[in-house]
Short mmCIF file of C-alpha atoms in Angstrom, two decimals:
data_model
loop_
_atom_site.label_atom_id
_atom_site.label_comp_id
_atom_site.label_asym_id
_atom_site.label_seq_id
_atom_site.Cartn_x
_atom_site.Cartn_y
_atom_site.Cartn_z
CA MET H 1 0.00 0.00 0.00
CA SER H 2 1.40 3.41 -0.99
CA GLU H 3 2.06 6.09 1.60
CA LYS H 4 -0.56 8.33 -0.07
CA SER H 5 -3.33 5.72 0.13
CA SER H 6 -2.32 4.84 3.68
CA ARG H 7 -2.56 8.49 4.72
CA LYS H 8 -5.94 8.77 3.01
CA GLU H 9 -7.21 5.72 4.88
CA ARG H 10 -5.99 7.13 8.21
CA ASN H 11 -7.73 10.43 7.50
CA GLU H 12 -10.99 8.69 6.65
CA LYS H 13 -10.70 6.56 9.78
CA THR H 14 -10.11 9.67 11.90
CA LYS H 15 -13.08 11.38 10.24
CA ARG H 16 -15.32 8.39 10.93
CA GLU H 17 -14.14 8.26 14.54
CA THR H 18 -14.77 11.98 14.98
CA THR H 19 -18.24 11.62 13.47
CA ARG H 20 -18.98 8.65 15.73
CA GLN H 21 -17.85 10.54 18.79
CA GLY H 22 -19.86 13.56 17.70
CA LYS H 23 -23.05 11.54 17.43
CA HIS H 24 -22.60 10.44 21.04
CA ARG H 25 -21.49 13.83 22.31
CA ARG H 26 -23.61 15.04 25.20
CA ILE H 27 -24.84 18.60 24.66
CA ARG H 28 -25.83 20.74 27.60
CA VAL H 29 -28.09 23.79 27.46
CA LYS H 30 -27.20 26.61 29.83
CA SER H 31 -29.32 29.50 31.04
CA ARG H 32 -28.76 32.08 33.78
CA HIS H 33 -30.36 29.85 36.39
CA TYR H 34 -29.78 26.25 35.32
CA GLU H 35 -27.95 23.83 33.08
CA MET H 36 -29.54 20.69 31.66
CA PRO H 37 -28.97 18.10 28.90
CA PHE H 38 -30.26 18.93 25.43
CA SER H 39 -33.53 17.07 24.84
CA ARG H 40 -35.09 16.51 21.43
CA GLY H 41 -38.39 15.72 23.13
CA VAL H 42 -38.49 18.98 25.09
CA LEU H 43 -37.53 20.99 22.00
CA ALA H 44 -40.10 19.19 19.85
CA ARG H 45 -42.86 19.86 22.40
CA SER H 46 -42.02 23.57 22.43
CA LEU H 47 -42.32 23.56 18.62
CA THR H 48 -45.65 21.75 18.61
CA ALA H 49 -46.90 24.37 21.12
CA ILE H 50 -46.58 27.03 18.41
CA GLY H 51 -48.33 24.96 15.76
CA VAL H 52 -45.57 22.85 14.15
CA GLU H 53 -46.80 19.39 13.19
CA PRO H 54 -45.42 16.76 15.64
CA HIS H 55 -43.47 14.79 13.02
CA LYS H 56 -41.98 18.02 11.65
CA ALA H 57 -41.14 19.22 15.16
CA TYR H 58 -39.14 16.06 15.91
CA GLU H 59 -37.47 16.30 12.51
CA ILE H 60 -36.33 19.89 13.26
CA ALA H 61 -35.17 18.94 16.76
CA LEU H 62 -33.15 15.99 15.41
CA LYS H 63 -31.60 18.15 12.69
CA ILE H 64 -30.51 20.78 15.21
CA LYS H 65 -28.98 18.16 17.49
CA GLU H 66 -27.06 16.55 14.63
CA GLU H 67 -25.69 19.90 13.47
CA LEU H 68 -24.54 20.80 16.97
CA GLN H 69 -22.81 17.43 17.29
CA GLU H 70 -21.13 17.77 13.93
CA GLU H 71 -19.79 21.19 14.95
CA GLY H 72 -18.39 19.69 18.15
CA ILE H 73 -20.55 21.85 20.43
CA ASP H 74 -21.06 20.37 23.87
CA LYS H 75 -22.49 23.46 25.60
CA ILE H 76 -24.85 26.11 24.27
CA SER H 77 -26.81 28.94 25.87
CA THR H 78 -30.61 29.07 25.67
CA ASP H 79 -30.38 32.31 23.66
CA GLU H 80 -27.95 30.78 21.15
CA LEU H 81 -30.19 27.75 20.79
CA ALA H 82 -33.22 30.01 20.32
CA ASP H 83 -31.44 31.84 17.48
CA ILE H 84 -30.80 28.52 15.73
CA ILE H 85 -34.43 27.43 16.21
CA ARG H 86 -35.76 30.74 14.91
CA THR H 87 -33.54 30.50 11.81
CA LYS H 88 -34.82 26.98 11.11
CA LEU H 89 -38.43 28.13 11.48
CA GLU H 90 -37.87 31.14 9.21
CA GLU H 91 -36.79 28.73 6.48
CA ILE H 92 -40.13 26.93 6.83
CA ASP H 93 -42.61 29.72 7.60
CA GLU H 94 -42.06 33.28 8.84
CA THR H 95 -45.29 33.04 10.86
CA LEU H 96 -43.94 30.09 12.85
CA ALA H 97 -40.81 32.08 13.67
CA GLU H 98 -42.98 34.95 14.95
CA ARG H 99 -45.06 32.56 17.05
CA TYR H 100 -41.90 31.09 18.53
CA GLU H 101 -40.66 34.56 19.48
CA LEU H 102 -43.97 35.31 21.22
CA TRP H 103 -43.91 31.93 23.00
CA ARG H 104 -40.40 32.65 24.28
CA LYS H 105 -41.35 36.14 25.47
CA ILE H 106 -44.26 34.73 27.46
CA LYS H 107 -42.17 31.92 28.97
CA LYS H 108 -39.53 34.44 30.06
CA ARG H 109 -41.94 36.99 31.53
CA GLU H 110 -41.90 37.48 35.26
CA GLU H 111 -45.29 39.19 35.14
CA PRO H 112 -48.13 36.70 34.51
CA ILE H 113 -50.41 36.81 31.50
CA ILE H 114 -54.12 36.36 32.27
CA VAL H 115 -56.60 35.82 29.44
CA LEU H 116 -60.38 35.96 30.01
CA ILE H 117 -62.54 34.59 27.19
CA GLY H 118 -66.26 35.12 27.58
CA GLY H 119 -69.29 34.25 25.53
CA ALA H 120 -72.76 32.70 25.71
CA SER H 121 -73.27 28.94 25.81
CA GLY H 122 -72.32 27.29 22.54
CA VAL H 123 -70.08 30.00 21.05
CA GLY H 124 -66.93 27.95 21.63
CA THR H 125 -65.14 29.54 24.59
CA SER H 126 -63.65 26.25 25.85
CA THR H 127 -62.33 25.24 22.41
CA ILE H 128 -60.79 28.66 21.77
CA ALA H 129 -59.30 28.84 25.26
CA SER H 130 -57.65 25.46 24.79
CA GLU H 131 -56.18 26.46 21.41
CA VAL H 132 -54.97 29.85 22.68
CA GLY H 133 -53.35 28.12 25.66
CA HIS H 134 -51.64 25.71 23.28
CA ARG H 135 -50.32 28.56 21.14
CA LEU H 136 -49.11 30.66 24.08
CA GLY H 137 -47.75 27.78 26.12
CA ILE H 138 -50.22 28.43 28.95
CA THR H 139 -51.24 25.16 30.58
CA ASN H 140 -53.62 26.56 33.20
CA VAL H 141 -57.04 26.77 31.54
CA ILE H 142 -60.03 27.09 33.88
CA GLY H 143 -63.70 27.02 32.93
CA THR H 144 -66.11 29.25 34.83
CA ASP H 145 -68.44 26.25 35.14
CA ALA H 146 -65.81 24.67 37.40
CA ILE H 147 -65.64 27.86 39.47
CA ARG H 148 -69.45 27.84 39.67
CA GLU H 149 -69.35 24.30 41.10
CA VAL H 150 -66.90 25.44 43.77
CA MET H 151 -69.13 28.38 44.68
CA ARG H 152 -72.09 26.02 44.98
CA ARG H 153 -70.16 24.13 47.66
CA VAL H 154 -69.59 27.38 49.54
CA LEU H 155 -72.94 29.14 49.13
CA ALA H 156 -76.17 27.52 50.25
CA GLU H 157 -78.97 27.11 47.72
CA GLU H 158 -81.34 28.94 50.06
CA LEU H 159 -79.13 32.04 49.82
CA TYR H 160 -78.34 31.90 46.09
CA PRO H 161 -81.05 29.85 44.34
CA THR H 162 -80.17 31.21 40.86
CA LEU H 163 -76.62 29.86 41.25
CA TYR H 164 -78.08 26.37 41.28
CA GLU H 165 -79.66 26.85 37.85
CA SER H 166 -77.99 27.08 34.44
CA SER H 167 -77.08 30.54 33.21
CA TYR H 168 -80.04 30.54 30.80
CA THR H 169 -82.63 29.17 33.27
CA ALA H 170 -81.63 31.20 36.33
CA TRP H 171 -84.63 33.51 35.80
CA LYS H 172 -86.86 30.69 37.03
CA ARG H 173 -85.44 31.03 40.55
CA LEU H 174 -85.68 34.80 40.93
CA ARG H 175 -87.37 35.73 44.21
CA TYR H 176 -88.75 39.01 42.91
CA GLU H 177 -90.43 40.38 39.81
CA PRO H 178 -87.65 42.03 37.76
CA ALA H 179 -88.21 45.48 36.28
CA GLU H 180 -86.27 44.52 33.14
CA ASP H 181 -85.71 41.37 31.07
CA PRO H 182 -86.04 38.45 33.55
CA VAL H 183 -83.61 36.27 31.54
CA ILE H 184 -80.83 38.86 31.83
CA THR H 185 -81.69 39.70 35.44
CA GLY H 186 -81.56 36.00 36.35
CA PHE H 187 -78.32 35.57 34.43
CA LEU H 188 -76.65 38.46 36.26
CA ASP H 189 -77.89 37.21 39.64
CA HIS H 190 -76.55 33.75 38.76
CA SER H 191 -73.18 35.15 37.60
CA GLU H 192 -72.37 37.51 40.49
CA PRO H 193 -71.03 34.88 42.94
CA VAL H 194 -69.14 33.14 40.12
CA VAL H 195 -67.42 36.42 39.22
CA VAL H 196 -66.17 36.59 42.83
CA GLY H 197 -64.47 33.25 42.18
CA ILE H 198 -63.09 34.46 38.85
CA GLU H 199 -61.60 37.53 40.53
CA GLY H 200 -60.05 35.25 43.15
CA VAL H 201 -58.35 33.21 40.42
CA VAL H 202 -57.08 36.36 38.70
CA ASN H 203 -55.74 37.89 41.93
CA ARG H 204 -53.95 34.66 42.86
CA SER H 205 -52.42 34.46 39.38
CA ILE H 206 -51.18 38.06 39.65
CA ASN H 207 -49.77 37.56 43.16
CA GLU H 208 -48.06 34.25 42.39
CA GLY H 209 -46.99 35.01 38.82
CA ILE H 210 -49.04 32.21 37.22
CA HIS H 211 -50.15 32.42 33.57
CA VAL H 212 -53.81 31.44 33.30
CA ILE H 213 -56.75 31.43 30.88
CA VAL H 214 -60.30 31.61 32.26
CA GLU H 215 -63.20 30.93 29.91
CA GLY H 216 -66.96 30.77 30.09
CA VAL H 217 -70.31 32.48 30.08
CA HIS H 218 -69.78 34.05 33.52
CA ILE H 219 -67.18 36.53 32.30
CA VAL H 220 -69.50 39.53 32.43
CA PRO H 221 -67.57 42.81 32.00
CA ARG H 222 -69.93 44.95 34.11
CA LEU H 223 -69.57 42.59 37.08
CA ILE H 224 -65.75 42.41 37.05
CA LYS H 225 -63.83 45.00 39.08
CA ARG H 226 -62.35 47.85 37.03
CA GLU H 227 -58.86 47.33 38.43
CA ILE H 228 -58.85 43.80 37.05
CA LEU H 229 -60.14 44.79 33.61
CA ASN H 230 -57.58 47.61 33.46
CA TYR H 231 -54.62 45.57 34.72
CA PRO H 232 -51.92 45.67 31.99
CA ASN H 233 -51.46 41.90 31.77
CA VAL H 234 -55.16 40.97 31.80
CA PHE H 235 -56.57 40.45 28.30
CA VAL H 236 -60.34 40.12 27.95
CA PHE H 237 -62.21 38.92 24.85
CA MET H 238 -65.87 38.24 24.09
CA LEU H 239 -66.80 35.59 21.53
CA SER H 240 -69.97 35.71 19.47
CA VAL H 241 -71.65 33.71 16.72
CA GLU H 242 -73.53 36.18 14.58
CA ASP H 243 -75.35 33.54 12.51
CA GLU H 244 -78.13 32.07 14.70
CA GLU H 245 -78.43 28.89 12.64
CA ALA H 246 -74.68 28.31 12.93
CA HIS H 247 -75.03 28.81 16.68
CA LYS H 248 -77.75 26.14 16.83
CA TRP H 249 -75.59 23.65 14.95
CA ARG H 250 -72.79 24.18 17.46
CA PHE H 251 -74.92 22.45 20.09
CA TYR H 252 -75.39 19.38 17.90
CA ALA H 253 -71.64 19.24 17.27
CA ARG H 254 -70.83 19.65 20.97
CA SER H 255 -73.36 16.98 21.91
CA ARG H 256 -71.70 14.57 19.48
CA ASP H 257 -68.19 15.37 20.70
CA THR H 258 -69.07 14.95 24.37
CA LYS H 259 -70.93 11.67 23.74
CA LEU H 260 -74.32 13.06 24.78
CA SER H 261 -73.10 14.23 28.20
CA ARG H 262 -74.53 17.61 27.11
CA PRO H 263 -77.54 16.78 24.91
CA ALA H 264 -78.33 19.39 22.26
CA GLU H 265 -82.07 19.27 22.95
CA ARG H 266 -81.72 20.90 26.37
CA TYR H 267 -79.86 23.88 24.90
CA LEU H 268 -82.16 24.21 21.91
CA LYS H 269 -85.17 24.22 24.22
CA TYR H 270 -83.78 27.43 25.72
CA PHE H 271 -82.13 28.74 22.59
CA GLU H 272 -84.08 32.01 22.68
CA GLU H 273 -82.83 32.69 26.22
CA ILE H 274 -79.27 31.77 25.23
CA ARG H 275 -79.40 34.23 22.31
CA ARG H 276 -80.66 37.00 24.60
CA ILE H 277 -77.69 36.39 26.88
CA HIS H 278 -75.45 36.25 23.80
CA ASP H 279 -76.61 39.67 22.60
CA PHE H 280 -76.39 41.12 26.10
CA LEU H 281 -72.77 39.96 26.55
CA VAL H 282 -71.77 41.38 23.15
CA GLU H 283 -73.32 44.75 24.01
CA ASP H 284 -71.75 44.73 27.48
CA ALA H 285 -68.32 43.99 26.01
CA GLU H 286 -68.65 46.78 23.47
CA GLU H 287 -69.65 49.23 26.21
CA HIS H 288 -66.46 48.34 28.10
CA ASP H 289 -64.18 48.50 25.02
CA ILE H 290 -63.54 44.78 25.07
CA PRO H 291 -62.79 43.10 21.71
CA VAL H 292 -65.74 41.11 20.34
CA ILE H 293 -64.76 38.32 17.94
CA ASN H 294 -67.21 36.52 15.68
CA ASN H 295 -66.06 32.92 16.20
CA GLU H 296 -66.84 31.66 12.72
CA HIS H 297 -63.53 29.85 12.16
CA ILE H 298 -61.44 28.53 15.05
CA ASP H 299 -58.03 29.26 13.47
CA GLU H 300 -58.98 32.83 12.60
CA THR H 301 -60.33 33.48 16.08
CA VAL H 302 -57.19 32.11 17.73
CA ASP H 303 -55.01 34.15 15.37
CA GLN H 304 -56.91 37.33 16.27
CA ILE H 305 -56.57 36.72 20.01
CA VAL H 306 -52.88 35.80 19.86
CA SER H 307 -52.09 38.72 17.53
CA TYR H 308 -53.89 41.15 19.85
CA ILE H 309 -52.00 39.88 22.91
CA SER H 310 -48.71 39.92 20.99
CA SER H 311 -49.16 43.51 19.79
CA LYS H 312 -50.09 44.68 23.30
CA LEU H 313 -47.07 42.96 24.85
CA LEU H 314 -44.69 44.37 22.23
CA LYS H 315 -46.16 47.84 22.71
CA GLY H 316 -45.67 47.54 26.45
CA GLU H 317 -42.05 46.47 25.96
CA ARG H 318 -41.37 49.42 23.65
CA GLU H 319 -42.86 51.88 26.16
CA LEU H 320 -40.82 50.32 28.96
CA SER H 321 -37.70 50.51 26.80
CA LYS H 322 -38.32 54.23 26.10
CA SER H 323 -38.82 55.00 29.77
CA VAL H 324 -35.63 53.16 30.71
CA SER H 325 -33.54 54.88 28.02
CA TRP H 326 -35.00 58.26 29.03
CA TRP H 327 -33.57 57.89 32.52
#
């Protein structure tokens, strides 16, 4: 064997050995507060949270890991890793890169983000809340129906009979003849103690720095304290379904999806009352300058909510930056 071919073989062997070692190189991710092993699973989950398909998310995570190993990197900062991820996402879709930036901003925030999503029965508050939580990386999603159940354990039926009815049948348990629409009067009487619970959740989230989304029919702007509605990190939205027939069909769809645990017939029996509450909530939101979103398409609704939150957060950061530079 010639010296040239022998040298070539040694070089190829060294290259193979380096590649083999690189594939088994342990990479650690370092932030200001911790250091932990690089995880494809953790990275992939963060990508799926912003809307990347699971198989594509794992593909991107694997590609990033392989490139880091090939470059001989065994330690990388979270910011450096984020730059690499953002570059990869920009190659796929600029929107995904923007979502990732928003997701990172929210994860890094010390101040909590609280999202309240209201709307009459059947407009889709629970579905939208779940999707918004997924997009923003907020895992705490609470329905006002759950808060209502807690309040029922605290408040006796004799004291709050309307609380023990549905929002659209509460008028049946009014103990006086209302001067105005009995459906709305009953609904407000039913909602008041639930709003106390909602305010408790919001205050706890603010005090403990917990991101949370609260959704449901009991988010009534006029009943919520002004200081909560005006708090910089509280974002309130009201969902509507302008087309009444489309609203009716939502109950059939929900009944099918929940395997008849919430039969459509019960809601349709009181559909007129539900629509009166629907219109009242929309008007109340408009009076309090709260965004009203016609929830015709889930993706569009989620995009509107996330874009609104994103623009408000960025605006707040710019104003903070100006004030800091001024001093």
